[in-house]
Tab-separated table of C-alpha atoms in Angstrom:
chain	number	residue	atom	x	y	z
A	1	MET	CA	0.051	0.057	-0.007
A	2	SER	CA	2.780	2.407	0.889
A	3	ASP	CA	4.613	1.776	-2.444
A	4	GLY	CA	1.440	2.739	-4.277
A	5	ASN	CA	1.146	5.932	-2.346
A	6	ASN	CA	4.680	6.820	-3.047
A	7	ALA	CA	4.168	6.243	-6.776
A	8	ARG	CA	1.168	8.480	-6.768
A	9	SER	CA	3.179	11.191	-4.818
A	10	THR	CA	5.966	10.910	-7.203
A	11	ALA	CA	3.547	11.235	-10.232
A	12	GLN	CA	1.996	14.281	-8.698
A	13	ALA	CA	5.285	15.827	-8.013
A	14	THR	CA	6.428	15.324	-11.617
A	15	LEU	CA	3.306	16.867	-13.298
A	16	GLN	CA	3.940	19.733	-15.654
A	17	GLN	CA	3.051	23.114	-14.190
A	18	VAL	CA	1.318	25.950	-16.008
A	19	ASP	CA	3.838	28.828	-16.311
A	20	ALA	CA	4.342	31.937	-18.418
A	21	GLN	CA	5.518	30.066	-21.418
A	22	THR	CA	2.290	27.824	-21.315
A	23	ILE	CA	0.166	30.981	-21.492
A	24	ASN	CA	2.292	32.608	-24.111
A	25	GLU	CA	1.951	29.492	-26.317
A	26	ALA	CA	-1.732	29.130	-25.692
A	27	GLY	CA	-4.123	29.603	-28.791
A	28	LYS	CA	-7.742	30.053	-28.821
A	29	VAL	CA	-9.776	30.083	-25.549
A	30	LEU	CA	-13.221	28.541	-26.140
A	31	ALA	CA	-15.976	28.285	-23.498
A	32	VAL	CA	-19.150	26.284	-23.209
A	33	HIS	CA	-22.176	28.134	-21.945
A	34	LEU	CA	-24.004	25.401	-20.015
A	35	SER	CA	-22.868	21.846	-19.518
A	36	TYR	CA	-23.604	20.568	-16.023
A	37	ARG	CA	-27.014	19.218	-15.098
A	38	SER	CA	-26.800	20.928	-11.732
A	39	ARG	CA	-26.283	24.324	-13.311
A	40	ALA	CA	-28.946	23.750	-16.039
A	41	GLU	CA	-31.451	22.787	-13.391
A	42	GLN	CA	-30.550	26.026	-11.429
A	43	ARG	CA	-31.077	27.939	-14.593
A	44	GLY	CA	-34.443	26.266	-15.290
A	45	ARG	CA	-33.435	24.933	-18.816
A	46	ILE	CA	-31.504	21.919	-20.174
A	47	PRO	CA	-29.987	22.623	-23.640
A	48	ALA	CA	-30.164	19.965	-26.378
A	49	ASN	CA	-26.732	20.754	-27.680
A	50	PRO	CA	-23.787	22.583	-26.405
A	51	SER	CA	-23.231	26.342	-27.323
A	52	TYR	CA	-20.042	28.368	-26.942
A	53	PHE	CA	-18.370	31.729	-26.704
A	54	MET	CA	-14.798	32.799	-26.924
A	55	LYS	CA	-12.508	34.536	-24.367
A	56	ALA	CA	-9.312	36.442	-25.358
A	57	PRO	CA	-6.078	34.554	-24.729
A	58	SER	CA	-4.912	37.697	-22.904
A	59	SER	CA	-7.329	36.782	-20.203
A	60	LEU	CA	-5.368	33.719	-19.198
A	61	ALA	CA	-3.394	34.126	-15.869
A	62	LEU	CA	-1.316	32.022	-13.474
A	63	THR	CA	-2.360	30.852	-9.939
A	64	GLY	CA	-1.465	33.065	-7.130
A	65	GLY	CA	-2.520	36.219	-9.142
A	66	THR	CA	-5.115	38.949	-8.743
A	67	VAL	CA	-8.158	39.887	-10.701
A	68	GLU	CA	-9.491	43.345	-10.821
A	69	ARG	CA	-13.179	44.134	-10.302
A	70	PRO	CA	-13.536	47.294	-12.534
A	71	ALA	CA	-14.501	50.574	-10.785
A	72	GLY	CA	-18.099	51.254	-11.037
A	73	THR	CA	-19.137	47.502	-11.157
A	74	GLU	CA	-20.445	45.119	-8.708
A	75	LEU	CA	-21.190	41.797	-10.308
A	76	LEU	CA	-17.881	39.973	-10.700
A	77	ALA	CA	-18.642	36.348	-10.625
A	78	PHE	CA	-16.456	33.200	-10.540
A	79	GLU	CA	-17.028	29.845	-12.255
A	80	GLY	CA	-14.837	26.849	-11.343
A	81	GLU	CA	-14.365	24.725	-14.491
A	82	VAL	CA	-12.434	21.859	-15.977
A	83	ALA	CA	-10.057	23.138	-18.727
A	84	LEU	CA	-9.015	21.005	-21.643
A	85	VAL	CA	-5.755	21.838	-23.462
A	86	ILE	CA	-5.590	20.426	-26.996
A	87	GLY	CA	-2.542	18.224	-27.617
A	88	THR	CA	-2.879	17.374	-31.391
A	89	ALA	CA	-4.805	19.136	-34.067
A	90	ALA	CA	-8.423	18.167	-34.474
A	91	ARG	CA	-10.583	18.875	-37.474
A	92	ARG	CA	-13.878	17.084	-38.052
A	93	VAL	CA	-13.078	14.408	-35.588
A	94	SER	CA	-15.626	11.911	-34.345
A	95	VAL	CA	-16.917	11.731	-30.725
A	96	GLU	CA	-15.120	8.347	-30.506
A	97	ASP	CA	-11.684	9.830	-31.571
A	98	ALA	CA	-12.080	13.298	-29.941
A	99	TRP	CA	-10.559	12.463	-26.535
A	100	GLY	CA	-7.300	11.309	-28.095
A	101	HIS	CA	-6.678	14.943	-29.256
A	102	VAL	CA	-6.763	16.398	-25.734
A	103	GLY	CA	-3.283	16.706	-24.271
A	104	PHE	CA	-3.896	17.945	-20.810
A	105	VAL	CA	-6.605	18.748	-18.218
A	106	THR	CA	-6.388	21.413	-15.568
A	107	ALA	CA	-8.464	23.659	-13.407
A	108	SER	CA	-9.865	27.053	-14.582
A	109	ASN	CA	-11.805	29.978	-13.284
A	110	ASP	CA	-14.108	31.515	-15.933
A	111	LEU	CA	-14.449	34.913	-14.304
A	112	GLY	CA	-16.847	37.520	-15.778
A	113	VAL	CA	-18.341	40.857	-14.937
A	114	TYR	CA	-22.083	40.946	-15.582
A	115	ASP	CA	-22.536	44.648	-15.228
A	116	ILE	CA	-21.309	44.933	-18.923
A	117	LYS	CA	-22.763	41.554	-20.173
A	118	TYR	CA	-25.812	43.400	-21.885
A	119	ALA	CA	-23.408	45.212	-24.254
A	120	ASP	CA	-21.890	41.938	-25.602
A	121	LYS	CA	-25.113	40.904	-27.258
A	122	GLY	CA	-24.368	37.240	-26.322
A	123	SER	CA	-20.621	37.179	-27.329
A	124	ASN	CA	-19.180	37.818	-23.710
A	125	ILE	CA	-16.204	39.483	-25.237
A	126	ARG	CA	-15.966	42.282	-22.706
A	127	SER	CA	-17.806	40.671	-19.823
A	128	LYS	CA	-15.508	37.619	-19.861
A	129	SER	CA	-12.149	38.686	-21.474
A	130	GLY	CA	-10.735	41.113	-18.959
A	131	ASP	CA	-7.112	40.727	-18.116
A	132	GLY	CA	-6.702	37.942	-15.622
A	133	PHE	CA	-10.346	36.684	-16.124
A	134	THR	CA	-9.253	33.141	-17.130
A	135	PRO	CA	-6.702	31.858	-14.444
A	136	PHE	CA	-5.875	28.242	-15.035
A	137	GLY	CA	-3.521	25.627	-13.586
A	138	PRO	CA	-1.474	25.044	-11.467
A	139	ALA	CA	-0.719	21.608	-12.734
A	140	LEU	CA	-1.467	19.934	-16.097
A	141	LEU	CA	-2.861	16.402	-15.790
A	142	PRO	CA	-2.137	14.259	-18.864
A	143	ALA	CA	-5.365	13.443	-20.482
A	144	ALA	CA	-4.248	9.929	-21.100
A	145	ASP	CA	-3.844	9.302	-17.352
A	146	VAL	CA	-7.259	10.508	-16.194
A	147	ASN	CA	-10.898	9.314	-16.610
A	148	PRO	CA	-12.782	12.231	-18.247
A	149	ASP	CA	-16.024	10.842	-16.835
A	150	ALA	CA	-14.873	10.734	-13.265
A	151	LEU	CA	-13.046	14.029	-12.562
A	152	ARG	CA	-14.091	15.999	-9.443
A	153	ILE	CA	-14.330	19.883	-9.739
A	154	ARG	CA	-14.297	21.820	-6.442
A	155	THR	CA	-14.184	25.629	-5.736
A	156	TRP	CA	-13.563	27.400	-2.424
A	157	VAL	CA	-14.204	31.051	-1.610
A	158	ASN	CA	-12.207	32.310	1.460
A	159	GLY	CA	-11.723	28.617	2.429
A	160	GLU	CA	-15.404	27.722	2.290
A	161	ILE	CA	-16.366	25.108	-0.401
A	162	VAL	CA	-18.997	26.529	-2.696
A	163	GLN	CA	-18.870	24.110	-5.733
A	164	ASP	CA	-18.452	20.341	-5.596
A	165	ASP	CA	-19.459	18.209	-8.527
A	166	THR	CA	-18.088	15.583	-10.854
A	167	THR	CA	-17.956	15.127	-14.717
A	168	ALA	CA	-20.532	12.279	-14.213
A	169	GLY	CA	-22.963	15.299	-13.996
A	170	LEU	CA	-22.179	16.578	-17.417
A	171	ILE	CA	-24.935	16.934	-20.041
A	172	PHE	CA	-22.230	16.844	-22.911
A	173	SER	CA	-19.114	14.680	-22.598
A	174	PHE	CA	-15.834	16.346	-23.174
A	175	ALA	CA	-15.382	14.139	-26.331
A	176	ARG	CA	-18.647	15.458	-27.688
A	177	ILE	CA	-17.634	19.147	-27.022
A	178	VAL	CA	-14.282	18.617	-28.777
A	179	ALA	CA	-15.936	16.824	-31.857
A	180	ASP	CA	-18.555	19.453	-32.026
A	181	LEU	CA	-16.223	22.389	-32.055
A	182	SER	CA	-13.976	20.637	-34.592
A	183	GLN	CA	-16.716	20.576	-37.038
A	184	LEU	CA	-16.024	24.195	-38.289
A	185	MET	CA	-12.634	25.038	-36.972
A	186	THR	CA	-9.308	23.311	-36.459
A	187	LEU	CA	-8.478	22.978	-32.884
A	188	GLN	CA	-4.671	23.490	-32.639
A	189	PRO	CA	-2.253	22.357	-30.008
A	190	GLY	CA	-2.377	24.784	-27.047
A	191	ASP	CA	-6.050	25.772	-27.600
A	192	VAL	CA	-7.928	25.744	-24.323
A	193	ILE	CA	-11.578	24.799	-23.917
A	194	LEU	CA	-13.405	25.694	-20.754
A	195	THR	CA	-16.069	23.024	-20.253
A	196	GLY	CA	-18.734	24.869	-18.174
A	197	THR	CA	-19.417	25.197	-14.477
A	198	PRO	CA	-21.581	23.238	-12.110
A	199	ALA	CA	-24.065	24.948	-9.774
A	200	GLY	CA	-22.735	27.088	-7.045
A	201	SER	CA	-20.912	30.000	-8.844
A	202	SER	CA	-21.785	33.429	-7.422
A	203	VAL	CA	-20.571	37.083	-7.030
A	204	ILE	CA	-17.143	37.713	-5.399
A	205	VAL	CA	-15.901	40.931	-3.964
A	206	PRO	CA	-12.522	42.651	-3.382
A	207	GLY	CA	-10.537	40.737	-0.762
A	208	ASP	CA	-12.167	37.313	-1.680
A	209	VAL	CA	-9.780	34.472	-2.423
A	210	VAL	CA	-11.186	31.990	-4.931
A	211	GLU	CA	-9.540	28.441	-5.350
A	212	VAL	CA	-10.483	25.781	-7.861
A	213	GLU	CA	-9.159	22.224	-8.047
A	214	VAL	CA	-9.699	19.376	-10.427
A	215	ALA	CA	-8.773	15.905	-9.426
A	216	ASP	CA	-9.065	12.253	-10.577
A	217	GLU	CA	-9.265	10.725	-7.148
A	218	ALA	CA	-9.052	7.074	-8.462
A	219	ALA	CA	-5.715	7.934	-10.238
A	220	GLY	CA	-4.479	9.929	-7.360
A	221	LEU	CA	-3.935	12.981	-9.487
A	222	SER	CA	-4.763	16.607	-8.775
A	223	THR	CA	-4.111	19.962	-10.307
A	224	GLY	CA	-3.569	21.507	-6.967
A	225	ARG	CA	-5.625	24.567	-5.979
A	226	LEU	CA	-5.802	27.479	-8.584
A	227	ALA	CA	-5.835	30.512	-6.385
A	228	THR	CA	-6.951	34.125	-7.351
A	229	THR	CA	-7.507	37.119	-5.145
A	230	VAL	CA	-10.049	39.826	-6.055
A	231	VAL	CA	-8.904	43.479	-5.827
A	232	GLN	CA	-10.778	46.586	-6.531
A	233	GLY	CA	-9.856	48.285	-9.800
A	234	GLU	CA	-9.168	52.001	-9.975
A	235	HIS	CA	-10.370	52.385	-13.575
A	236	GLY	CA	-14.007	52.150	-14.828
A	237	PHE	CA	-15.667	52.315	-18.147
A	238	ALA	CA	-15.377	55.469	-20.214
A	239	SER	CA	-18.355	57.255	-21.739
A	240	PHE	CA	-17.093	56.704	-25.307
A	241	GLY	CA	-18.067	53.040	-24.936
A	242	ASP	CA	-20.941	51.037	-23.148
A	243	THR	CA	-21.004	51.744	-19.467
A	244	PRO	CA	-22.097	49.277	-16.743
A	245	LYS	CA	-25.883	48.609	-16.462
A	246	ILE	CA	-27.438	45.867	-14.342
A	247	THR	CA	-30.867	44.237	-14.948
A	248	ASP	CA	-32.583	41.827	-12.555
A	249	LYS	CA	-31.671	39.103	-14.978
A	250	ASP	CA	-28.063	39.923	-14.854
A	251	ARG	CA	-28.144	40.007	-11.140
A	252	VAL	CA	-29.783	36.550	-11.015
A	253	ASP	CA	-27.282	35.121	-13.535
A	254	ALA	CA	-24.311	36.470	-11.565
A	255	PHE	CA	-25.499	35.285	-8.117
A	256	GLY	CA	-26.798	31.942	-9.423
A	257	SER	CA	-30.483	32.287	-8.230
A	258	GLU	CA	-33.175	34.776	-7.367
A	259	GLU	CA	-32.905	34.191	-3.769
A	260	ALA	CA	-29.089	34.638	-3.615
A	261	ALA	CA	-29.521	37.891	-5.649
A	262	GLY	CA	-31.988	39.291	-3.136
A	263	LEU	CA	-34.789	39.157	-5.554
A	264	ALA	CA	-38.263	37.554	-5.192
A	265	PRO	CA	-37.638	34.217	-7.111
A	266	ALA	CA	-39.432	34.082	-10.509
A	267	VAL	CA	-40.352	30.514	-9.557
A	268	THR	CA	-42.213	31.678	-6.423
A	269	GLY	CA	-45.093	32.864	-8.556
A	270	LYS	CA	-45.293	29.534	-10.377
A	271	SER	CA	-45.109	27.412	-7.326
A	272	ALA	CA	-47.541	29.646	-5.441
A	273	LEU	CA	-50.035	29.428	-8.325
A	274	THR	CA	-51.094	25.850	-7.565
A	275	ASP	CA	-54.092	24.234	-9.406
A	276	ASP	CA	-56.115	24.794	-6.217
A	277	VAL	CA	-55.201	28.512	-5.864
A	278	LYS	CA	-55.789	29.039	-9.639
A	279	ALA	CA	-59.203	27.438	-9.501
A	280	LYS	CA	-60.165	29.494	-6.471
A	281	LEU	CA	-58.983	32.857	-8.020
A	282	LEU	CA	-60.719	32.140	-11.272
A	283	SER	CA	-63.962	31.275	-9.503
A	284	VAL	CA	-64.476	34.852	-8.006
A	285	ALA	CA	-65.146	38.254	-9.293
A	286	THR	CA	-62.049	40.448	-9.906
A	287	ALA	CA	-63.662	43.025	-7.554
A	288	THR	CA	-63.586	40.453	-4.789
A	289	ILE	CA	-59.901	39.905	-5.228
A	290	SER	CA	-59.398	43.590	-5.357
A	291	GLY	CA	-61.094	43.917	-1.895
A	292	ALA	CA	-58.843	41.305	-0.445
A	293	LEU	CA	-55.726	43.080	-1.596
A	294	ARG	CA	-56.972	46.414	-0.299
A	295	LYS	CA	-57.595	44.786	3.131
A	296	ARG	CA	-53.817	44.164	3.120
A	297	GLY	CA	-52.927	47.745	2.264
A	298	LEU	CA	-52.372	46.993	-1.403
A	299	ASN	CA	-54.149	49.847	-3.195
A	300	ASN	CA	-51.919	50.132	-6.125
A	301	VAL	CA	-51.992	46.741	-7.734
A	302	SER	CA	-54.390	47.342	-10.694
A	303	VAL	CA	-53.394	47.860	-14.198
A	304	ASP	CA	-55.779	50.600	-15.391
A	305	GLY	CA	-57.209	51.876	-18.636
A	306	LEU	CA	-56.843	48.885	-20.856
A	307	LEU	CA	-59.237	47.148	-23.318
A	308	ALA	CA	-59.680	43.397	-23.839
A	309	THR	CA	-59.704	41.534	-27.141
A	310	LYS	CA	-61.759	38.695	-25.363
A	311	PRO	CA	-64.533	40.258	-23.316
A	312	GLY	CA	-65.894	37.963	-20.767
A	313	GLN	CA	-62.847	35.694	-20.686
A	314	LYS	CA	-60.849	35.637	-17.493
A	315	VAL	CA	-57.080	34.605	-17.542
A	316	ILE	CA	-54.517	33.980	-14.753
A	317	GLY	CA	-50.763	33.386	-14.901
A	318	THR	CA	-47.383	34.581	-13.735
A	319	ALA	CA	-45.735	37.585	-15.202
A	320	ARG	CA	-42.930	37.737	-17.641
A	321	THR	CA	-42.110	41.380	-18.326
A	322	LEU	CA	-40.808	43.559	-21.326
A	323	ARG	CA	-39.807	47.152	-20.929
A	324	TYR	CA	-39.892	49.756	-23.744
A	325	VAL	CA	-38.028	53.121	-23.324
A	326	PRO	CA	-39.060	56.302	-25.309
A	327	ASN	CA	-37.554	56.080	-28.929
A	328	ARG	CA	-34.107	57.661	-29.489
A	329	GLU	CA	-32.810	57.088	-32.984
A	330	ASP	CA	-29.298	56.101	-32.013
A	331	LEU	CA	-30.509	53.728	-29.288
A	332	PHE	CA	-33.077	52.226	-31.684
A	333	LYS	CA	-30.409	51.458	-34.130
A	334	ASN	CA	-28.452	49.466	-31.565
A	335	HIS	CA	-31.352	47.850	-29.744
A	336	GLY	CA	-34.319	47.933	-32.009
A	337	GLY	CA	-33.343	45.790	-34.902
A	338	GLY	CA	-32.540	42.097	-35.232
A	339	TYR	CA	-33.296	39.621	-32.479
A	340	ASN	CA	-34.098	42.411	-29.956
A	341	ALA	CA	-35.587	42.179	-26.419
A	342	GLN	CA	-39.100	42.095	-27.722
A	343	LYS	CA	-38.488	39.067	-29.883
A	344	ARG	CA	-36.389	37.331	-27.300
A	345	ILE	CA	-39.060	37.398	-24.589
A	346	ILE	CA	-41.701	36.460	-27.127
A	347	ASP	CA	-39.627	33.324	-27.909
A	348	ALA	CA	-39.304	32.706	-24.169
A	349	VAL	CA	-42.809	33.086	-22.822
A	350	GLY	CA	-44.578	29.815	-22.130
A	351	PRO	CA	-47.546	27.972	-20.578
A	352	GLY	CA	-48.811	29.517	-17.391
A	353	GLU	CA	-47.236	32.887	-18.137
A	354	ILE	CA	-48.658	36.328	-19.075
A	355	LEU	CA	-46.446	38.688	-21.042
A	356	VAL	CA	-46.738	42.312	-19.511
A	357	MET	CA	-45.265	45.166	-21.412
A	358	GLU	CA	-44.363	48.560	-20.109
A	359	ALA	CA	-44.933	51.182	-22.829
A	360	ARG	CA	-45.525	54.207	-20.578
A	361	GLY	CA	-49.182	54.549	-21.724
A	362	GLU	CA	-47.945	55.649	-25.062
A	363	LYS	CA	-50.452	54.724	-27.804
A	364	GLY	CA	-48.664	56.290	-30.744
A	365	SER	CA	-47.213	53.050	-32.213
A	366	GLY	CA	-47.745	49.362	-31.816
A	367	THR	CA	-45.935	47.402	-29.163
A	368	LEU	CA	-46.713	44.152	-30.988
A	369	GLY	CA	-48.555	42.843	-34.007
A	370	ASP	CA	-50.248	39.752	-35.145
A	371	ILE	CA	-47.114	37.728	-35.955
A	372	LEU	CA	-45.641	38.186	-32.428
A	373	ALA	CA	-48.929	37.609	-30.700
A	374	LEU	CA	-49.354	34.446	-32.777
A	375	ARG	CA	-45.897	33.275	-31.699
A	376	ALA	CA	-46.878	33.827	-27.997
A	377	GLN	CA	-49.927	31.886	-28.598
A	378	ILE	CA	-48.087	29.039	-30.142
A	379	ARG	CA	-45.608	29.082	-27.154
A	380	GLY	CA	-48.678	28.559	-24.902
A	381	ALA	CA	-48.750	31.832	-23.157
A	382	GLU	CA	-51.945	32.645	-21.305
A	383	ALA	CA	-52.312	36.271	-22.363
A	384	ILE	CA	-50.608	39.518	-23.475
A	385	ILE	CA	-50.858	42.846	-21.543
A	386	THR	CA	-49.584	46.169	-22.890
A	387	ASP	CA	-50.285	49.644	-21.897
A	388	GLY	CA	-49.300	50.722	-25.384
A	389	GLY	CA	-50.862	50.209	-28.760
A	390	VAL	CA	-51.416	47.123	-30.802
A	391	ARG	CA	-50.769	46.790	-34.642
A	392	ASP	CA	-53.096	44.667	-36.705
A	393	LEU	CA	-55.721	44.834	-34.062
A	394	SER	CA	-58.437	42.980	-35.842
A	395	GLU	CA	-55.923	40.050	-36.568
A	396	VAL	CA	-54.684	39.994	-32.964
A	397	ALA	CA	-58.290	40.067	-31.752
A	398	ALA	CA	-59.124	37.073	-33.912
A	399	LEU	CA	-56.312	34.973	-32.319
A	400	ASP	CA	-57.096	32.724	-29.391
A	401	ILE	CA	-54.735	34.298	-27.015
A	402	PRO	CA	-56.349	37.234	-24.972
A	403	THR	CA	-54.710	40.590	-25.326
A	404	PHE	CA	-55.249	43.554	-23.181
A	405	TYR	CA	-54.192	46.886	-24.857
A	406	ASN	CA	-54.351	50.613	-24.722
A	407	GLY	CA	-55.484	51.339	-28.335
A	408	ALA	CA	-54.697	50.485	-31.968
A	409	HIS	CA	-52.008	52.078	-34.115
A	410	PRO	CA	-50.492	51.062	-37.459
A	411	ALA	CA	-46.975	52.314	-36.713
A	412	VAL	CA	-44.091	50.048	-35.854
A	413	LEU	CA	-41.966	50.369	-32.600
A	414	GLY	CA	-39.235	52.757	-33.888
A	415	ARG	CA	-41.829	55.584	-34.035
A	416	LYS	CA	-42.189	55.739	-30.194
A	417	HIS	CA	-40.352	52.841	-28.525
A	418	VAL	CA	-37.058	51.053	-28.154
A	419	PRO	CA	-37.368	47.438	-26.821
A	420	TRP	CA	-34.883	47.731	-23.929
A	421	ASP	CA	-34.847	44.659	-21.594
A	422	TYR	CA	-37.024	41.938	-20.229
A	423	ASP	CA	-37.689	39.955	-17.023
A	424	VAL	CA	-37.191	43.063	-15.034
A	425	THR	CA	-39.410	45.083	-12.790
A	426	ILE	CA	-41.715	47.310	-14.860
A	427	GLY	CA	-44.628	49.746	-14.625
A	428	CYS	CA	-47.624	48.979	-16.623
A	429	GLY	CA	-50.991	50.850	-16.534
A	430	GLY	CA	-49.995	52.555	-13.219
A	431	ALA	CA	-48.982	49.311	-11.496
A	432	THR	CA	-45.482	47.862	-10.657
A	433	ILE	CA	-44.985	44.355	-11.746
A	434	GLN	CA	-42.131	42.021	-11.077
A	435	PRO	CA	-41.357	38.795	-12.908
A	436	GLY	CA	-43.208	36.028	-11.198
A	437	ASP	CA	-46.000	38.195	-9.887
A	438	ILE	CA	-49.575	36.523	-10.337
A	439	ILE	CA	-51.788	38.317	-12.670
A	440	VAL	CA	-55.635	37.982	-12.824
A	441	ALA	CA	-57.181	39.738	-15.793
A	442	ASP	CA	-60.619	40.059	-17.466
A	443	ASP	CA	-62.604	42.977	-18.977
A	444	ASN	CA	-63.524	44.114	-15.483
A	445	GLY	CA	-59.896	44.588	-14.480
A	446	ILE	CA	-56.346	43.450	-14.207
A	447	LEU	CA	-54.811	42.827	-10.735
A	448	VAL	CA	-51.303	42.015	-9.545
A	449	ILE	CA	-51.072	39.579	-6.650
A	450	PRO	CA	-47.776	39.169	-4.786
A	451	PRO	CA	-46.964	35.342	-4.964
A	452	ALA	CA	-46.462	35.177	-1.119
A	453	LEU	CA	-50.046	36.252	-0.547
A	454	ALA	CA	-51.829	34.149	-3.263
A	455	ALA	CA	-52.895	31.123	-1.088
A	456	GLU	CA	-54.332	33.210	1.704
A	457	ILE	CA	-56.101	35.496	-0.603
A	458	ALA	CA	-57.582	32.673	-2.662
A	459	ASP	CA	-59.001	31.087	0.488
A	460	GLU	CA	-60.454	34.407	1.631
A	461	VAL	CA	-61.998	35.500	-1.705
A	462	VAL	CA	-63.810	32.165	-2.064
A	463	GLU	CA	-65.402	32.740	1.383
A	464	GLN	CA	-66.186	36.333	0.564
A	465	GLU	CA	-67.764	35.351	-2.719
A	466	ARG	CA	-69.915	32.854	-0.941
A	467	ARG	CA	-70.986	35.557	1.493
A	468	ASP	CA	-71.805	38.021	-1.375
A	469	SER	CA	-73.867	35.410	-3.014
A	470	PHE	CA	-75.864	34.837	0.221
A	471	VAL	CA	-76.407	38.704	0.463
A	472	PHE	CA	-77.423	38.940	-3.194
A	473	GLN	CA	-79.943	36.223	-2.735
A	474	MET	CA	-81.374	37.771	0.326
A	475	VAL	CA	-81.689	41.152	-1.310
A	476	LYS	CA	-83.301	39.420	-4.293
A	477	GLU	CA	-85.886	37.981	-1.849
A	478	GLY	CA	-86.792	41.481	-0.568
A	479	HIS	CA	-84.695	41.841	2.599
A	480	LYS	CA	-83.388	45.273	3.289
A	481	ILE	CA	-79.740	46.086	3.417
A	482	ASP	CA	-79.481	47.383	7.024
A	483	GLY	CA	-77.922	44.497	9.050
A	484	LEU	CA	-77.440	42.333	6.108
A	485	PHE	CA	-74.658	44.235	4.241
A	486	PRO	CA	-72.489	43.850	6.291
A	487	MET	CA	-74.033	41.044	8.231
A	488	ASN	CA	-74.900	41.471	11.877
A	489	ALA	CA	-74.970	38.594	14.269
A	490	ASP	CA	-78.441	37.434	13.309
A	491	TRP	CA	-77.734	37.458	9.642
A	492	LEU	CA	-74.369	35.790	10.188
A	493	ALA	CA	-76.066	32.934	12.006
A	494	LYS	CA	-78.613	32.624	9.059
A	495	TYR	CA	-75.630	32.643	6.661
A	496	GLN	CA	-73.824	29.823	8.439
A	497	GLN	CA	-77.096	27.777	8.358
A	498	TRP	CA	-77.268	28.455	4.663
A	499	VAL	CA	-73.785	27.176	4.078
A	500	ALA	CA	-74.579	24.104	6.262
A	501	GLU	CA	-77.476	23.289	3.987
A	502	GLY	CA	-74.990	22.972	1.155
A	503	ASN	CA	-75.637	26.346	-0.683
A	504	GLU	CA	-72.527	27.578	-2.583
A	505	ALA	CA	-71.483	30.664	-4.490
């Protein structure tokens, strides 16, 4: 047994170390967006295929160094990852042959500053390519000596373990990632592939020390701990380029969850809107729900002034939000065309959800038309609410999806609006709405219910509706209002008898 341990210690001691020459000779730095099941479950989506972005080779750094959090930013986040270093050129290789082209495995930290992520339009160039944003090492494990399906990845922040997973939890194998990338580009010796992070990554602040280790415990091999210290940068972003901006979504992505980010979890609304709660809220009048909200001091939770394409139809769902800002030609040029925020949220909204748009009450152009409304319908959305105008109103009204709107207008977005961001807190029709809020809407009104109150309000309004039905019936039979509405002790006793006899709302 001791001889085996000595052999492992010797092997560990003779491992090649990442040094300045390793960094200088590195080629492309490629990174996988999402590859661990634990992270995918945290994000609420499991991709069918891997997707990628690139980091600048100048972001590579050695262990023991520092990384700056740029002045004026707050969302610098770590991601402990397994890094692959290509050993022999790979072009259109098969999944079966791909692992043979990997030379080494090591630890890496895919650092990024989420305050500037919005400006990258998905490329992550600035948010992920800062100097020192890709430390890797310390030791290079020969790929031939490790089992790629049984590597352990761990991350510590200030000595506390925050990530602990194995490559058994990968959605996409390392071989599949290498083969996939090689379909369109030649992977050259020295190229680095960051293979994604498991759940647990979050925001770090100046003074924090992050350590990442990759190990094949069965083989007795470890990279050692890759250590990076966060320092406060003195320089921020100048006005001649994009400057930091944080949305609720960026904050959630950086911290890893709504709860960690200090925001009401979007899933809270979905979990609060159980089938039982939904049935109860749909069974009562909107006015009854409004009364229950007012009893709790919530007087500003109605979306006012809108029309309905489906009079008499009541809908309920959790909010997904879209924000338009007033049109400015230079901003529309950058944010209004292509796959903008409007189109992205339309492609993301789904069953049980209501898309709510903030258009500042501006009716001078459409905030959507029949094509996008149809897409939301096909996606299974419950309804669309906008305090702006609607194009193609007759066609939108003919669709199955209910739409609540502020008027009709034939003009496109660019006349009055720039689609800015989505899944953020917005104002619509005089009400503040957060992603995950519960929305109840019909042609009598649109109400916003905080998810935490949904169950108790649902129980209360069913009882109140039953009482109102009793009062209505008594008035219909000729009884006077005094003592009945509200009920005094005598009428309350009669009401309880009425319920006991099986009468319902």
